[in-house]
Amino acid sequence: MREPPARAARVLVVDDEPNISALLSATLRLVEFEVRVVDTGHRALVAIEEFEPDLVVLDVMLPDLDGFDVAKRLRANGSRVPVLFLTARDAVEDRISGLSAGADDYVTKPFSLEEVVLRIRAILRRSQPELDAPGADAGVLRYADLELDEDAHEVRRAGRLIDLSPTEFNLLRYLMINAGRVVSKAQILDRVWKYDFGGDGRIVESYVYYLRRKIDKTDPPLIHTVRGVGYALRLPRGGEE
């Protein structure tokens, strides 16, 4: 007997600009995604319950709730659906706002449709558990007083539970698997973001910054920048940030 064909991934597009919504939805359907479009934050929250998307493409500037508020409500309700923000704002504080709201990635306007498709595919790949990474069968990863439980999807530092978005969790997991080693932005983009194209290293900088704010509230700091090389999870050494 033949196995039934795999279900097409569902993408919810949330944008109040008809031209952008039309282009995005047509392009995503062309590459065989199942797509639904809504134009407000409140309609997005209803559609997520009804449509059960695998990913949400979410404009930041909406006429009622902004995209950050929508993402925060999703995370507060326990939803882990991946979110790709569309934003015209690329200042550091805006990126941090997006990360704190639970974004998995963001694209700045104007954008290329090809890039949006590539980023969606990358997010969907990394939202699946990695089975091929070293240490993936360990269940619990530990370094110093930091503990990551893959089965429970929980992180604790000195016994304190830390709430992480799916992408933050995957980034920390990669750093812990490579504890003591320096990993470059390119390696992180390849292994965490699953980019098979040239990604923007600023997304790594933003996530490392925000992950530090959560993980390194407790001394000693464990996530370090090695200038000109990359990042490392290890106990402090001289000359590191």
Coordinates of C-alpha atoms in Angstrom, one line a residue:
M1 CA 0.0 0.0 0.0
R2 CA 1.2 3.5 -0.8
E3 CA 1.7 5.9 2.1
P4 CA -0.6 8.9 2.0
P5 CA 1.1 12.0 0.6
A6 CA 2.6 14.4 3.2
R7 CA 0.3 17.3 4.2
A8 CA 1.4 20.6 2.7
A9 CA 2.8 23.0 5.3
R10 CA 0.3 25.6 6.4
V11 CA 1.3 29.3 6.4
L12 CA -0.8 32.1 7.8
V13 CA 0.0 35.5 6.3
V14 CA -1.0 38.5 8.4
D15 CA -0.6 41.8 6.6
D16 CA -3.0 44.7 6.0
E17 CA -1.4 45.8 2.7
P18 CA -3.4 44.0 0.0
N19 CA -0.6 44.1 -2.5
I20 CA 1.9 42.5 -0.2
S21 CA -0.6 39.9 1.0
A22 CA -1.6 39.0 -2.6
L23 CA 2.1 38.6 -3.7
L24 CA 3.0 36.6 -0.7
S25 CA 0.1 34.3 -0.8
A26 CA 0.4 33.7 -4.6
T27 CA 4.1 32.9 -4.3
L28 CA 3.7 30.6 -1.3
R29 CA 0.9 28.7 -3.1
L30 CA 3.1 28.4 -6.2
V31 CA 5.7 26.6 -4.1
E32 CA 3.0 24.3 -2.6
F33 CA 2.3 25.8 0.8
E34 CA -1.3 25.9 2.0
V35 CA -2.0 29.6 2.7
R36 CA -4.6 31.6 4.6
V37 CA -4.5 35.5 4.7
V38 CA -5.9 37.8 7.3
D39 CA -5.4 41.6 7.8
T40 CA -5.6 42.3 11.5
G41 CA -4.1 41.1 14.7
H42 CA -7.4 39.9 16.2
R43 CA -8.2 38.0 13.1
A44 CA -4.8 36.4 13.2
L45 CA -5.4 35.1 16.7
V46 CA -8.7 33.5 15.6
A47 CA -7.2 32.1 12.4
I48 CA -4.3 30.5 14.4
E49 CA -6.9 28.6 16.5
E50 CA -8.9 27.5 13.4
F51 CA -6.3 27.0 10.7
E52 CA -3.5 25.6 13.0
P53 CA -0.7 26.9 10.8
D54 CA 2.8 25.5 10.8
L55 CA 4.2 29.1 10.6
V56 CA 2.9 32.6 10.8
V57 CA 4.2 35.4 8.6
L58 CA 3.3 38.4 10.7
D59 CA 3.5 42.1 9.8
V60 CA 4.6 44.3 12.7
M61 CA 2.4 47.3 11.7
L62 CA -1.2 46.3 11.9
P63 CA -4.3 48.5 12.3
D64 CA -5.4 47.0 15.7
L65 CA -2.8 44.9 17.6
D66 CA 0.7 45.3 16.4
G67 CA 2.6 42.1 15.4
F68 CA 4.6 42.2 18.7
D69 CA 1.4 42.1 20.7
V70 CA 0.1 39.2 18.6
A71 CA 3.3 37.2 19.2
K72 CA 3.3 37.9 22.9
R73 CA -0.3 36.7 23.2
L74 CA 0.5 33.5 21.4
R75 CA 3.5 32.8 23.6
A76 CA 1.5 33.7 26.8
N77 CA -1.2 31.2 25.7
G78 CA 1.5 28.5 25.3
S79 CA 1.6 28.5 21.5
R80 CA 5.0 27.6 20.0
V81 CA 4.0 28.2 16.3
P82 CA 7.0 29.7 14.6
V83 CA 6.7 33.4 13.7
L84 CA 8.5 35.3 10.9
F85 CA 8.1 39.1 11.3
L86 CA 7.8 41.4 8.4
T87 CA 9.0 44.9 9.4
A88 CA 10.0 48.2 8.0
R89 CA 11.9 48.9 11.2
D90 CA 15.4 47.4 11.6
A91 CA 16.8 49.4 14.5
V92 CA 18.4 47.3 17.2
E93 CA 15.6 48.1 19.7
D94 CA 13.0 46.9 17.2
R95 CA 14.9 43.6 16.6
I96 CA 15.1 43.1 20.4
S97 CA 11.4 43.8 20.7
G98 CA 10.7 41.1 18.1
L99 CA 12.9 38.6 19.8
S100 CA 11.4 39.3 23.2
A101 CA 7.9 38.8 21.7
G102 CA 9.0 35.3 20.6
A103 CA 10.0 35.8 16.9
D104 CA 11.9 33.1 15.1
D105 CA 13.2 35.4 12.4
Y106 CA 12.4 38.6 10.7
V107 CA 12.6 40.2 7.2
T108 CA 12.8 43.9 6.6
K109 CA 10.7 45.7 4.0
P110 CA 11.2 45.9 1.1
F111 CA 12.1 42.3 0.7
S112 CA 12.5 39.7 -2.1
L113 CA 9.8 37.0 -2.3
E114 CA 12.6 34.4 -2.8
E115 CA 14.2 35.4 0.5
V116 CA 10.9 35.1 2.4
V117 CA 10.4 31.6 0.9
L118 CA 13.9 30.6 1.9
R119 CA 13.5 31.8 5.4
I120 CA 10.2 30.1 5.8
R121 CA 11.7 26.8 4.7
A122 CA 14.6 27.3 7.0
I123 CA 12.3 27.9 10.0
L124 CA 10.2 24.9 9.2
R125 CA 13.3 22.7 9.0
R126 CA 14.7 23.9 12.3
S127 CA 11.3 23.5 14.0
Q128 CA 11.7 19.8 13.7
P129 CA 13.9 18.0 16.3
E130 CA 17.4 17.5 15.1
L131 CA 18.2 13.8 15.1
D132 CA 21.6 13.9 13.5
A133 CA 23.5 16.3 15.9
P134 CA 26.1 15.0 18.4
G135 CA 24.6 14.5 21.8
A136 CA 21.0 14.5 20.5
D137 CA 20.3 11.3 22.3
A138 CA 21.5 12.6 25.6
G139 CA 18.1 13.9 26.7
V140 CA 19.6 16.4 29.1
L141 CA 22.6 18.6 28.3
R142 CA 24.5 20.2 31.2
Y143 CA 27.3 22.7 31.6
A144 CA 28.3 24.3 34.9
D145 CA 24.9 25.2 36.5
L146 CA 23.1 25.3 33.2
E147 CA 20.8 22.4 32.2
L148 CA 18.8 21.9 29.0
D149 CA 16.2 19.1 28.9
E150 CA 15.3 18.3 25.3
D151 CA 12.4 16.1 26.1
A152 CA 10.7 18.6 28.4
H153 CA 11.9 21.5 26.3
E154 CA 13.0 23.2 29.5
V155 CA 16.1 25.2 30.5
R156 CA 17.3 25.9 34.0
R157 CA 20.2 28.0 35.4
A158 CA 21.1 27.3 39.0
G159 CA 17.7 25.6 39.3
R160 CA 15.7 28.6 38.0
L161 CA 13.4 27.9 35.0
I162 CA 14.2 30.1 32.0
D163 CA 11.6 30.7 29.3
L164 CA 13.0 30.5 25.8
S165 CA 11.5 30.8 22.4
P166 CA 12.1 27.8 20.0
T167 CA 14.9 29.5 18.2
E168 CA 16.6 30.6 21.5
F169 CA 16.3 27.0 22.7
N170 CA 17.9 25.7 19.5
L171 CA 20.7 28.3 19.7
L172 CA 21.5 27.4 23.3
R173 CA 21.4 23.8 22.5
Y174 CA 23.9 24.2 19.7
L175 CA 26.2 26.3 22.0
M176 CA 25.9 23.6 24.7
I177 CA 26.7 20.7 22.3
N178 CA 29.8 22.7 21.4
A179 CA 30.6 23.9 25.0
G180 CA 34.2 25.0 25.3
R181 CA 34.5 25.5 21.5
V182 CA 34.2 28.8 19.5
V183 CA 31.6 28.6 16.8
S184 CA 31.3 31.2 14.0
K185 CA 28.2 33.1 12.9
A186 CA 28.3 31.1 9.7
Q187 CA 28.3 27.8 11.6
I188 CA 25.4 29.1 13.7
L189 CA 23.4 30.2 10.7
D190 CA 24.0 26.8 9.1
R191 CA 23.2 24.6 12.1
V192 CA 20.6 26.7 14.0
W193 CA 18.9 28.7 11.2
K194 CA 19.3 25.9 8.6
Y195 CA 20.1 28.6 6.0
D196 CA 21.2 27.1 2.7
F197 CA 21.8 30.7 1.5
G198 CA 23.9 33.6 2.6
G199 CA 22.2 34.7 5.8
D200 CA 22.6 38.0 7.7
G201 CA 24.9 37.7 10.6
R202 CA 23.0 40.4 12.5
I203 CA 20.3 37.9 13.4
V204 CA 22.9 35.9 15.2
E205 CA 24.1 38.9 17.1
S206 CA 20.6 39.8 18.1
Y207 CA 19.8 36.4 19.4
V208 CA 23.0 36.0 21.3
Y209 CA 22.4 39.3 22.9
Y210 CA 18.9 38.5 24.0
L211 CA 19.9 34.9 25.1
R212 CA 22.6 36.4 27.3
R213 CA 20.0 38.6 29.0
K214 CA 18.1 35.5 30.0
I215 CA 20.9 33.0 30.7
D216 CA 23.6 35.2 32.2
K217 CA 21.4 36.9 34.8
T218 CA 23.3 34.5 37.2
D219 CA 27.1 34.8 37.6
P220 CA 29.4 33.7 36.2
P221 CA 28.5 34.7 32.6
L222 CA 28.7 31.6 30.3
I223 CA 28.0 33.0 26.8
H224 CA 31.0 34.9 25.4
T225 CA 32.0 36.7 22.3
V226 CA 35.5 35.9 20.9
R227 CA 36.2 38.9 18.8
G228 CA 36.7 38.3 15.1
V229 CA 35.9 34.6 15.6
G230 CA 32.5 33.9 17.0
Y231 CA 30.8 32.8 20.2
A232 CA 31.5 30.2 22.9
L233 CA 29.7 28.8 25.9
R234 CA 32.3 28.4 28.6
L235 CA 33.4 29.8 31.9
P236 CA 35.0 33.3 31.7
R237 CA 38.5 33.8 30.3
G238 CA 40.4 37.0 30.0
G239 CA 39.6 39.3 27.0
E240 CA 36.2 38.0 26.4
E241 CA 32.8 39.8 26.3

